[in-house]
Amino acid sequence: MSESKPNDDVAALPFEAALKQLEEIVSRLERGDVPLEESIAIYTRGEALKARCDALLKQAEARIEKITLGADGKPAGTAPMDVDK
């Protein structure tokens, strides 16, 4: 039987849920009232949540398309968005 890691569920979280959990962790750590061992555990989870949010944002960027306009100024179609500009 394989043993699951405490952050295995992060990979299944939608962006909004991961971001909310990450914000809650940051808030708790900023307050400074969390015991050391718990701080380390939630910091580690925060790293996993940040990585999940980053991955989901990159996936979303890859799907975004910009609307192209024809010579008459009307929408003519779509093209991949150049996110580096």
JSON list of C-alpha atoms in Angstrom, two decimals:
[
{"chain": "A", "resi": 1, "resn": "MET", "atom": "CA", "xyz": [0.00, 0.00, 0.00]},
{"chain": "A", "resi": 2, "resn": "SER", "atom": "CA", "xyz": [1.46, 3.38, -0.94]},
{"chain": "A", "resi": 3, "resn": "GLU", "atom": "CA", "xyz": [1.60, 6.06, 1.70]},
{"chain": "A", "resi": 4, "resn": "SER", "atom": "CA", "xyz": [0.13, 9.40, 0.64]},
{"chain": "A", "resi": 5, "resn": "LYS", "atom": "CA", "xyz": [1.98, 12.64, 1.31]},
{"chain": "A", "resi": 6, "resn": "PRO", "atom": "CA", "xyz": [0.25, 15.50, 3.15]},
{"chain": "A", "resi": 7, "resn": "ASN", "atom": "CA", "xyz": [0.16, 17.68, 0.02]},
{"chain": "A", "resi": 8, "resn": "ASP", "atom": "CA", "xyz": [-1.02, 15.07, -2.49]},
{"chain": "A", "resi": 9, "resn": "ASP", "atom": "CA", "xyz": [-4.47, 16.67, -2.65]},
{"chain": "A", "resi": 10, "resn": "VAL", "atom": "CA", "xyz": [-3.01, 19.96, -3.94]},
{"chain": "A", "resi": 11, "resn": "ALA", "atom": "CA", "xyz": [-2.68, 18.55, -7.47]},
{"chain": "A", "resi": 12, "resn": "ALA", "atom": "CA", "xyz": [-6.45, 18.15, -7.71]},
{"chain": "A", "resi": 13, "resn": "LEU", "atom": "CA", "xyz": [-7.39, 21.64, -6.48]},
{"chain": "A", "resi": 14, "resn": "PRO", "atom": "CA", "xyz": [-8.88, 24.18, -8.86]},
{"chain": "A", "resi": 15, "resn": "PHE", "atom": "CA", "xyz": [-7.06, 27.53, -9.05]},
{"chain": "A", "resi": 16, "resn": "GLU", "atom": "CA", "xyz": [-9.48, 29.45, -6.82]},
{"chain": "A", "resi": 17, "resn": "ALA", "atom": "CA", "xyz": [-9.35, 26.87, -4.01]},
{"chain": "A", "resi": 18, "resn": "ALA", "atom": "CA", "xyz": [-5.55, 26.65, -4.14]},
{"chain": "A", "resi": 19, "resn": "LEU", "atom": "CA", "xyz": [-5.22, 30.44, -4.08]},
{"chain": "A", "resi": 20, "resn": "LYS", "atom": "CA", "xyz": [-7.63, 30.76, -1.14]},
{"chain": "A", "resi": 21, "resn": "GLN", "atom": "CA", "xyz": [-5.70, 28.18, 0.88]},
{"chain": "A", "resi": 22, "resn": "LEU", "atom": "CA", "xyz": [-2.42, 29.90, 0.00]},
{"chain": "A", "resi": 23, "resn": "GLU", "atom": "CA", "xyz": [-3.77, 33.28, 1.13]},
{"chain": "A", "resi": 24, "resn": "GLU", "atom": "CA", "xyz": [-4.93, 31.73, 4.43]},
{"chain": "A", "resi": 25, "resn": "ILE", "atom": "CA", "xyz": [-1.48, 30.22, 5.01]},
{"chain": "A", "resi": 26, "resn": "VAL", "atom": "CA", "xyz": [0.25, 33.53, 4.29]},
{"chain": "A", "resi": 27, "resn": "SER", "atom": "CA", "xyz": [-2.10, 35.31, 6.69]},
{"chain": "A", "resi": 28, "resn": "ARG", "atom": "CA", "xyz": [-1.43, 32.78, 9.46]},
{"chain": "A", "resi": 29, "resn": "LEU", "atom": "CA", "xyz": [2.33, 32.97, 8.97]},
{"chain": "A", "resi": 30, "resn": "GLU", "atom": "CA", "xyz": [2.29, 36.78, 8.90]},
{"chain": "A", "resi": 31, "resn": "ARG", "atom": "CA", "xyz": [0.41, 36.88, 12.22]},
{"chain": "A", "resi": 32, "resn": "GLY", "atom": "CA", "xyz": [3.29, 34.94, 13.76]},
{"chain": "A", "resi": 33, "resn": "ASP", "atom": "CA", "xyz": [1.16, 33.05, 16.28]},
{"chain": "A", "resi": 34, "resn": "VAL", "atom": "CA", "xyz": [1.64, 29.59, 14.77]},
{"chain": "A", "resi": 35, "resn": "PRO", "atom": "CA", "xyz": [3.94, 27.13, 16.59]},
{"chain": "A", "resi": 36, "resn": "LEU", "atom": "CA", "xyz": [7.24, 26.38, 14.84]},
{"chain": "A", "resi": 37, "resn": "GLU", "atom": "CA", "xyz": [6.46, 22.82, 13.72]},
{"chain": "A", "resi": 38, "resn": "GLU", "atom": "CA", "xyz": [3.06, 23.83, 12.38]},
{"chain": "A", "resi": 39, "resn": "SER", "atom": "CA", "xyz": [4.65, 26.83, 10.64]},
{"chain": "A", "resi": 40, "resn": "ILE", "atom": "CA", "xyz": [7.05, 24.52, 8.83]},
{"chain": "A", "resi": 41, "resn": "ALA", "atom": "CA", "xyz": [4.22, 22.19, 7.81]},
{"chain": "A", "resi": 42, "resn": "ILE", "atom": "CA", "xyz": [1.95, 24.95, 6.50]},
{"chain": "A", "resi": 43, "resn": "TYR", "atom": "CA", "xyz": [4.90, 26.68, 4.78]},
{"chain": "A", "resi": 44, "resn": "THR", "atom": "CA", "xyz": [5.60, 23.43, 2.92]},
{"chain": "A", "resi": 45, "resn": "ARG", "atom": "CA", "xyz": [1.94, 23.20, 1.93]},
{"chain": "A", "resi": 46, "resn": "GLY", "atom": "CA", "xyz": [2.08, 26.83, 0.83]},
{"chain": "A", "resi": 47, "resn": "GLU", "atom": "CA", "xyz": [4.97, 26.03, -1.50]},
{"chain": "A", "resi": 48, "resn": "ALA", "atom": "CA", "xyz": [2.93, 23.21, -3.07]},
{"chain": "A", "resi": 49, "resn": "LEU", "atom": "CA", "xyz": [-0.10, 25.50, -3.43]},
{"chain": "A", "resi": 50, "resn": "LYS", "atom": "CA", "xyz": [2.02, 28.22, -5.06]},
{"chain": "A", "resi": 51, "resn": "ALA", "atom": "CA", "xyz": [3.42, 25.71, -7.54]},
{"chain": "A", "resi": 52, "resn": "ARG", "atom": "CA", "xyz": [-0.13, 24.54, -8.34]},
{"chain": "A", "resi": 53, "resn": "CYS", "atom": "CA", "xyz": [-1.34, 28.11, -8.90]},
{"chain": "A", "resi": 54, "resn": "ASP", "atom": "CA", "xyz": [1.68, 28.85, -11.13]},
{"chain": "A", "resi": 55, "resn": "ALA", "atom": "CA", "xyz": [1.05, 25.72, -13.21]},
{"chain": "A", "resi": 56, "resn": "LEU", "atom": "CA", "xyz": [-2.64, 26.51, -13.65]},
{"chain": "A", "resi": 57, "resn": "LEU", "atom": "CA", "xyz": [-1.86, 30.10, -14.66]},
{"chain": "A", "resi": 58, "resn": "LYS", "atom": "CA", "xyz": [0.64, 28.89, -17.27]},
{"chain": "A", "resi": 59, "resn": "GLN", "atom": "CA", "xyz": [-1.99, 26.51, -18.65]},
{"chain": "A", "resi": 60, "resn": "ALA", "atom": "CA", "xyz": [-4.51, 29.35, -18.84]},
{"chain": "A", "resi": 61, "resn": "GLU", "atom": "CA", "xyz": [-2.01, 31.63, -20.60]},
{"chain": "A", "resi": 62, "resn": "ALA", "atom": "CA", "xyz": [-1.39, 28.94, -23.19]},
{"chain": "A", "resi": 63, "resn": "ARG", "atom": "CA", "xyz": [-5.11, 28.82, -23.97]},
{"chain": "A", "resi": 64, "resn": "ILE", "atom": "CA", "xyz": [-5.70, 32.56, -24.20]},
{"chain": "A", "resi": 65, "resn": "GLU", "atom": "CA", "xyz": [-6.14, 33.88, -27.69]},
{"chain": "A", "resi": 66, "resn": "LYS", "atom": "CA", "xyz": [-6.31, 37.42, -28.92]},
{"chain": "A", "resi": 67, "resn": "ILE", "atom": "CA", "xyz": [-8.94, 38.62, -31.36]},
{"chain": "A", "resi": 68, "resn": "THR", "atom": "CA", "xyz": [-7.54, 39.66, -34.71]},
{"chain": "A", "resi": 69, "resn": "LEU", "atom": "CA", "xyz": [-9.12, 42.47, -36.67]},
{"chain": "A", "resi": 70, "resn": "GLY", "atom": "CA", "xyz": [-9.60, 42.58, -40.42]},
{"chain": "A", "resi": 71, "resn": "ALA", "atom": "CA", "xyz": [-8.83, 45.58, -42.68]},
{"chain": "A", "resi": 72, "resn": "ASP", "atom": "CA", "xyz": [-12.31, 46.91, -41.97]},
{"chain": "A", "resi": 73, "resn": "GLY", "atom": "CA", "xyz": [-11.62, 46.93, -38.21]},
{"chain": "A", "resi": 74, "resn": "LYS", "atom": "CA", "xyz": [-14.07, 44.13, -37.48]},
{"chain": "A", "resi": 75, "resn": "PRO", "atom": "CA", "xyz": [-13.13, 40.89, -35.71]},
{"chain": "A", "resi": 76, "resn": "ALA", "atom": "CA", "xyz": [-11.72, 38.45, -38.24]},
{"chain": "A", "resi": 77, "resn": "GLY", "atom": "CA", "xyz": [-10.64, 35.55, -36.05]},
{"chain": "A", "resi": 78, "resn": "THR", "atom": "CA", "xyz": [-8.23, 34.66, -33.28]},
{"chain": "A", "resi": 79, "resn": "ALA", "atom": "CA", "xyz": [-4.50, 34.10, -32.95]},
{"chain": "A", "resi": 80, "resn": "PRO", "atom": "CA", "xyz": [-2.34, 32.85, -30.08]},
{"chain": "A", "resi": 81, "resn": "MET", "atom": "CA", "xyz": [-1.65, 35.54, -27.49]},
{"chain": "A", "resi": 82, "resn": "ASP", "atom": "CA", "xyz": [1.98, 36.63, -27.20]},
{"chain": "A", "resi": 83, "resn": "VAL", "atom": "CA", "xyz": [2.32, 36.87, -23.42]},
{"chain": "A", "resi": 84, "resn": "ASP", "atom": "CA", "xyz": [5.99, 37.94, -23.55]},
{"chain": "A", "resi": 85, "resn": "LYS", "atom": "CA", "xyz": [5.20, 41.46, -24.73]}
]
